[in-house]
CSV table of N, CA, C and O in Angstrom, one decimal:
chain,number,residue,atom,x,y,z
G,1208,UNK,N,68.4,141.1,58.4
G,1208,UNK,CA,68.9,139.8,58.8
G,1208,UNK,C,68.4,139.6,60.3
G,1208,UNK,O,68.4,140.5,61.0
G,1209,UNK,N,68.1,138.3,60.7
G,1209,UNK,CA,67.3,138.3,61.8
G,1209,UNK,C,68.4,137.4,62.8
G,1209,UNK,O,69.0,136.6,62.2
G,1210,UNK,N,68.7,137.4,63.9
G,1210,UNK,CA,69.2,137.0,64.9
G,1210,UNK,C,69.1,135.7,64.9
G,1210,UNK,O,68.0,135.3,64.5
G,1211,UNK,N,70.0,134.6,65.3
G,1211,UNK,CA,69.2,132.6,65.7
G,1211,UNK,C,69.4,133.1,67.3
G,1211,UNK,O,70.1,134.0,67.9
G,1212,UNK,N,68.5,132.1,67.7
G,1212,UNK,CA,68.0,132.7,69.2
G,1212,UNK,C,68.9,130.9,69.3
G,1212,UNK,O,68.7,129.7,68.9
G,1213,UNK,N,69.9,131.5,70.2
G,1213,UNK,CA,71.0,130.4,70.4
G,1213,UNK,C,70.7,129.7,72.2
G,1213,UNK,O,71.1,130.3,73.2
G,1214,UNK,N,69.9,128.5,72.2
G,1214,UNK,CA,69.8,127.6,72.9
G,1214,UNK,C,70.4,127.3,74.3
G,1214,UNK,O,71.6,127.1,74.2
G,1215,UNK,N,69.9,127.2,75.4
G,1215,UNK,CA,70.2,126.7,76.6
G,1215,UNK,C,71.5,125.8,76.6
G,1215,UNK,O,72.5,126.1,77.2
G,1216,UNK,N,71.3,124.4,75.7
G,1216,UNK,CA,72.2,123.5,75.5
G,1216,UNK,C,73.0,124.4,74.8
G,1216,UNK,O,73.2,125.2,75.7
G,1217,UNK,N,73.6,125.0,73.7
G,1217,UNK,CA,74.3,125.8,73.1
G,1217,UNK,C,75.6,126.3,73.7
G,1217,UNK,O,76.8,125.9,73.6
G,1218,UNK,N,74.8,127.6,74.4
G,1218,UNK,CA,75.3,128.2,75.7
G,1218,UNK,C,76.1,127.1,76.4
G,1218,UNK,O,77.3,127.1,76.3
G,1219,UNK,N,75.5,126.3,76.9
G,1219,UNK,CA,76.1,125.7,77.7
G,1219,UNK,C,77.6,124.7,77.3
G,1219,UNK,O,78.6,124.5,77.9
G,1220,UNK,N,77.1,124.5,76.2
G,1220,UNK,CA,78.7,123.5,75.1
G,1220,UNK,C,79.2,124.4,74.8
G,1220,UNK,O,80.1,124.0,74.1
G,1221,UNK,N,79.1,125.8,74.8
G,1221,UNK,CA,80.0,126.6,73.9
G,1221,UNK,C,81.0,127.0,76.0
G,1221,UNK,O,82.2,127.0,76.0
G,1222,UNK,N,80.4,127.2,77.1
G,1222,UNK,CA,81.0,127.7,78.1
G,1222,UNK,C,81.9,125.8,78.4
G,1222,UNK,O,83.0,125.8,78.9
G,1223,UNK,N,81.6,125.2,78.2
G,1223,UNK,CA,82.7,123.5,78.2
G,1223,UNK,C,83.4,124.0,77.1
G,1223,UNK,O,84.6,123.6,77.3
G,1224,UNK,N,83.4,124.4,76.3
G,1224,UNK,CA,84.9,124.9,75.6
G,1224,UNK,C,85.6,125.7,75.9
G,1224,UNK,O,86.8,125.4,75.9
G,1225,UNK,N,85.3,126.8,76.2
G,1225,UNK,CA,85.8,127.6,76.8
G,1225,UNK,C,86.7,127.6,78.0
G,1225,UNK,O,87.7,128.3,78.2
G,1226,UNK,N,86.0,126.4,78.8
G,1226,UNK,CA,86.5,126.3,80.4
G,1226,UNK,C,87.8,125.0,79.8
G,1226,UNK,O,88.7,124.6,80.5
G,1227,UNK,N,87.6,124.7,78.6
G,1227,UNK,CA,88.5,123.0,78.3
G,1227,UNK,C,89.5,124.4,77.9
G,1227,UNK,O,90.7,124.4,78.3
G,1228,UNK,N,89.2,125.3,77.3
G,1228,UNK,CA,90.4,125.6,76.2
G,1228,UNK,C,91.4,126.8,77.3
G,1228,UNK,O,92.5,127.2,77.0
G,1229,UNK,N,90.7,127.2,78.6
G,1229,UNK,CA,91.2,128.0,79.9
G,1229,UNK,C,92.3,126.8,80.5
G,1229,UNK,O,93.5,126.9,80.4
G,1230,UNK,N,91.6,125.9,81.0
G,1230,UNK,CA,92.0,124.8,81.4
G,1230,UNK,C,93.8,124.3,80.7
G,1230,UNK,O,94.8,124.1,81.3
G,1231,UNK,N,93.5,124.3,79.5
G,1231,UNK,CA,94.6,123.9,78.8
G,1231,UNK,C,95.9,124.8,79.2
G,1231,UNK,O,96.9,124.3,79.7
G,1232,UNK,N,95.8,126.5,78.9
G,1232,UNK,CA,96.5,126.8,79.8
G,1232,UNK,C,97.5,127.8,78.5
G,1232,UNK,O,98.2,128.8,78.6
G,1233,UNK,N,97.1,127.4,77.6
G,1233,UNK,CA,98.2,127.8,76.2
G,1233,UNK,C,97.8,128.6,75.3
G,1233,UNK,O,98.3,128.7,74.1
G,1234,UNK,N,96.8,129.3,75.7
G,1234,UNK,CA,96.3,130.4,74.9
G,1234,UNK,C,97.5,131.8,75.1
G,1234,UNK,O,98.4,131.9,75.9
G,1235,UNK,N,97.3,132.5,74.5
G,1235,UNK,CA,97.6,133.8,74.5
G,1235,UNK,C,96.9,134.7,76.0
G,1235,UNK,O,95.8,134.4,76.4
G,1236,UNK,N,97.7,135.6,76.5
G,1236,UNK,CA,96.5,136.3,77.9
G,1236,UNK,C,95.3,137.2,77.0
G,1236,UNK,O,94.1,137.1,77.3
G,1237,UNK,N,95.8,137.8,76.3
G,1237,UNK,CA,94.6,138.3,75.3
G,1237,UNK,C,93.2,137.7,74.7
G,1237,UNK,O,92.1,138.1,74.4
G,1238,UNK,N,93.7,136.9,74.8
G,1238,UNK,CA,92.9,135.5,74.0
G,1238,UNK,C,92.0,134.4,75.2
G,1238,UNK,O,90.9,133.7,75.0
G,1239,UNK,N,92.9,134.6,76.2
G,1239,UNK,CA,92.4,134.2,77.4
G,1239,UNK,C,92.0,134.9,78.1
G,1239,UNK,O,91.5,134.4,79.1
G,1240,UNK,N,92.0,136.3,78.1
G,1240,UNK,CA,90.8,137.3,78.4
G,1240,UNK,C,89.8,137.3,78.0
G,1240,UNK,O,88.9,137.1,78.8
G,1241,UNK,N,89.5,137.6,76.6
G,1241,UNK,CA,88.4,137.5,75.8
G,1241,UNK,C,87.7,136.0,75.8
G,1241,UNK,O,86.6,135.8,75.4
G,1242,UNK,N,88.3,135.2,76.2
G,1242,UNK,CA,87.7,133.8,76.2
G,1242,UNK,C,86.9,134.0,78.1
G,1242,UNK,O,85.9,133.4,78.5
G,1243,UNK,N,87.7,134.6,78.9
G,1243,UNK,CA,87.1,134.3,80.5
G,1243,UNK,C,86.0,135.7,80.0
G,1243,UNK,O,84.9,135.2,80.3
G,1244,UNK,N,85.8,136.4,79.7
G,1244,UNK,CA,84.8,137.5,79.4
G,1244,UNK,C,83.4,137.0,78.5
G,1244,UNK,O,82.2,137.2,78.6
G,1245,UNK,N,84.0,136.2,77.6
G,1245,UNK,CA,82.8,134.8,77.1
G,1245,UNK,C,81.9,134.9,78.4
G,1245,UNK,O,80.9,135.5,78.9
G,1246,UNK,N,83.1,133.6,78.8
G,1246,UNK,CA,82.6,132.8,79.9
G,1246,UNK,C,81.3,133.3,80.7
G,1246,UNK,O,80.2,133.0,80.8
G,1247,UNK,N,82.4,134.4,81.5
G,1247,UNK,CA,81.5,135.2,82.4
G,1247,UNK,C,79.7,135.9,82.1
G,1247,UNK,O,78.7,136.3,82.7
G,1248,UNK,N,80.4,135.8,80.6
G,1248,UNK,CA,78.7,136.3,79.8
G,1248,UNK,C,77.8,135.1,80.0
G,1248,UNK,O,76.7,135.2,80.5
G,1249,UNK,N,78.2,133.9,79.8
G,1249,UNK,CA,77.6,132.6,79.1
G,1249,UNK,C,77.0,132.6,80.4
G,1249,UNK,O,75.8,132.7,80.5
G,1250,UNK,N,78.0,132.6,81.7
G,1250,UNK,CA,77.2,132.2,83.2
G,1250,UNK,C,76.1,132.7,83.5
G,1250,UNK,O,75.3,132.0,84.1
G,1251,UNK,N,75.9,134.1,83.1
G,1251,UNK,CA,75.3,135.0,83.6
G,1251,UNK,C,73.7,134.7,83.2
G,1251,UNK,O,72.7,134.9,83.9
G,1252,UNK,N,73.8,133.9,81.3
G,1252,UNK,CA,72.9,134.1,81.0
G,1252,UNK,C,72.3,132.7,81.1
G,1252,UNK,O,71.2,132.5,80.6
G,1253,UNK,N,73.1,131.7,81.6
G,1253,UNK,CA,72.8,130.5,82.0
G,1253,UNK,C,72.6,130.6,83.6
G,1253,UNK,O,72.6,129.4,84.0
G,1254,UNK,N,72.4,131.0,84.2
G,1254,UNK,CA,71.8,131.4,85.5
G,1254,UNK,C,70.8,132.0,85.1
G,1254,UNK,O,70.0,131.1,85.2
G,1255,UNK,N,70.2,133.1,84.7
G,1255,UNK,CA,69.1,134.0,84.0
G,1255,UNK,C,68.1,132.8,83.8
G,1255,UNK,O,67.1,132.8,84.4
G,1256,UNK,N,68.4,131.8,83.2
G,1256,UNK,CA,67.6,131.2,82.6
G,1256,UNK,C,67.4,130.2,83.4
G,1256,UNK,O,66.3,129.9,83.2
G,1257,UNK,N,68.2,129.3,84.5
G,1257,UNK,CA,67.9,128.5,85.0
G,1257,UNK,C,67.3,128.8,85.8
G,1257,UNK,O,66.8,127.8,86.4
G,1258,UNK,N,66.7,130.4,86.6
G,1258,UNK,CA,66.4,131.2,88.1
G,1258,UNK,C,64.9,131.1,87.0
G,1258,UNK,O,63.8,130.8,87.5
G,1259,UNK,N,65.1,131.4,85.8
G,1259,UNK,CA,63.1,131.6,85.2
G,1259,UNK,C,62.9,130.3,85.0
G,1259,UNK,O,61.9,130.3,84.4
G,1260,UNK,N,63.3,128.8,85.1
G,1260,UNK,CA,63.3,127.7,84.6
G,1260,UNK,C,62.5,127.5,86.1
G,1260,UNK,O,61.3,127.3,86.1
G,1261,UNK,N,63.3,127.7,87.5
G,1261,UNK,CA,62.9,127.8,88.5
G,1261,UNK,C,61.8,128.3,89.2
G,1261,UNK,O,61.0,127.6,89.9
G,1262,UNK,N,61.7,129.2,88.9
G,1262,UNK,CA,60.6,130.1,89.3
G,1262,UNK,C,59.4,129.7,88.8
G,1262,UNK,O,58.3,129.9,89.5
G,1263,UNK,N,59.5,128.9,87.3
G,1263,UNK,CA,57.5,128.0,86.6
G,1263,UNK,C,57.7,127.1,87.5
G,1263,UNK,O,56.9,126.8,88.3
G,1264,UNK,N,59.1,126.6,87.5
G,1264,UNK,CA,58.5,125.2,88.6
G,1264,UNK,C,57.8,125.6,89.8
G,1264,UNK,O,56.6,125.4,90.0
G,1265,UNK,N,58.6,126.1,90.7
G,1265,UNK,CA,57.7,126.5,91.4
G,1265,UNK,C,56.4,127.1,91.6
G,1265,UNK,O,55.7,126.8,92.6
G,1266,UNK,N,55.9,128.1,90.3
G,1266,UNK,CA,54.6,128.4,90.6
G,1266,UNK,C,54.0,127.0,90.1
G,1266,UNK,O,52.9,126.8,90.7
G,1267,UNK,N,54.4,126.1,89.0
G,1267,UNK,CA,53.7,125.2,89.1
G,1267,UNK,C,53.1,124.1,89.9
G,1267,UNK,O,52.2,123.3,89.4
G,1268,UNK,N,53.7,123.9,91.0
G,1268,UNK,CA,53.6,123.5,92.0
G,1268,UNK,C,52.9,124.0,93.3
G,1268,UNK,O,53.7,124.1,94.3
G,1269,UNK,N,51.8,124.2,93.4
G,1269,UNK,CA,50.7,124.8,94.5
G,1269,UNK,C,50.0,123.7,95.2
G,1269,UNK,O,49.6,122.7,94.9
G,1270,UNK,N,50.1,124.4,96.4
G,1270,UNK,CA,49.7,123.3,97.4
G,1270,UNK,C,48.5,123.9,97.2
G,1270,UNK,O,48.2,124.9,96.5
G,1271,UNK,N,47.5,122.7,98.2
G,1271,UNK,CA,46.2,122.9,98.5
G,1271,UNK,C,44.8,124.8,98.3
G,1271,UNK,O,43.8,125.2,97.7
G,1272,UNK,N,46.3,125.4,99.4
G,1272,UNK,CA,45.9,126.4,99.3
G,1272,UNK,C,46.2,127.6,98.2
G,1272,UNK,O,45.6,128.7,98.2
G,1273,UNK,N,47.0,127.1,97.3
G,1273,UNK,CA,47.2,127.9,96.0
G,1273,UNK,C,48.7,128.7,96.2
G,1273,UNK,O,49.2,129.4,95.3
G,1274,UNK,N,49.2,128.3,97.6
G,1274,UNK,CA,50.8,129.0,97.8
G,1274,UNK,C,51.2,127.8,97.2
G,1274,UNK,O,50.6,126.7,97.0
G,1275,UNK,N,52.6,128.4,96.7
G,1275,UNK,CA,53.6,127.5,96.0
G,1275,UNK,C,53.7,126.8,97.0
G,1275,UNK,O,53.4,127.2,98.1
G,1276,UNK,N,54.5,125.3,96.8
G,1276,UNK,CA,54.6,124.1,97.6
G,1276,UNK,C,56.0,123.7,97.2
G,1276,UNK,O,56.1,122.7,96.5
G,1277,UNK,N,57.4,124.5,97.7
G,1277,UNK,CA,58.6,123.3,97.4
G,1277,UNK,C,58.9,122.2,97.6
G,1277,UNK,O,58.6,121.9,98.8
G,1278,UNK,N,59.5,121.1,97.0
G,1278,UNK,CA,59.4,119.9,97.4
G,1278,UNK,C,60.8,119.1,96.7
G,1278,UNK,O,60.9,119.0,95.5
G,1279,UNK,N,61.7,118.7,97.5
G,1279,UNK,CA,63.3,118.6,96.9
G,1279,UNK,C,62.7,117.4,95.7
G,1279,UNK,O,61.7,116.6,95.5
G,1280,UNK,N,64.0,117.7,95.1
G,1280,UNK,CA,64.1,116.5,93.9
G,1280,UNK,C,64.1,115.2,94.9
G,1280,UNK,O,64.6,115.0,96.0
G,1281,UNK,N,63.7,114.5,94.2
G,1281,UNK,CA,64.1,112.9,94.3
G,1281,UNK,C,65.0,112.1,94.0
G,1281,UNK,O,64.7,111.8,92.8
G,1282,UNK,N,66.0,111.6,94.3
G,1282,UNK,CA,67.0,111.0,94.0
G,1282,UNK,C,66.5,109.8,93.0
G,1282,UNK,O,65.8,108.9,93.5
G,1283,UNK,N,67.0,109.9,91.6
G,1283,UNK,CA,67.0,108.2,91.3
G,1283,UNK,C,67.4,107.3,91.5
G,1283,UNK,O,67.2,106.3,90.9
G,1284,UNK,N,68.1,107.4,92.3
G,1284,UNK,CA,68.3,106.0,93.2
G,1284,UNK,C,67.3,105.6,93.9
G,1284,UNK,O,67.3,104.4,93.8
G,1285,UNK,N,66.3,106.1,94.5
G,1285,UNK,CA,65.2,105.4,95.5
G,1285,UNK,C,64.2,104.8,94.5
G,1285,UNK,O,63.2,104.2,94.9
């Protein structure tokens, strides 16, 4: 049986549940242990992924001389 390779977006609506159902306050502590132990996984690997999401950006972005070039976001407002 082969693993589903569970998605950025995923991850991420499954840690908004988690944090709504912490939030609420009416769980069991057991239950709300194992739910903040989720969590703490989901972050970990939602950082993981947004630091390698980071990292193409920036190598894709080379100045003239072939060093990377940071350059902040742009606001859509302007």
């Amino acid at each position: 049986m082969s693993e589903k390779k569970v998605t950025f977006e995923q991850q991420l609506s499954r840690l908004e549940e988690i944090v709504a159902a912490l939030e609420k306050g009416d769980a069991p502590l057991a239950d709300s242990l194992k739910l903040f132990e989720e969590g703490t996984k989901l972050i970990a690997a939602c950082s993981k992924q947004l630091d390698q999401a980071e990292q193409k950006v920036v190598k894709l972005m080379k100045g003239a001389d072939g060093a990377p070039v940071e350059l902040p976001f742009a606001d859509e407002e302007d």
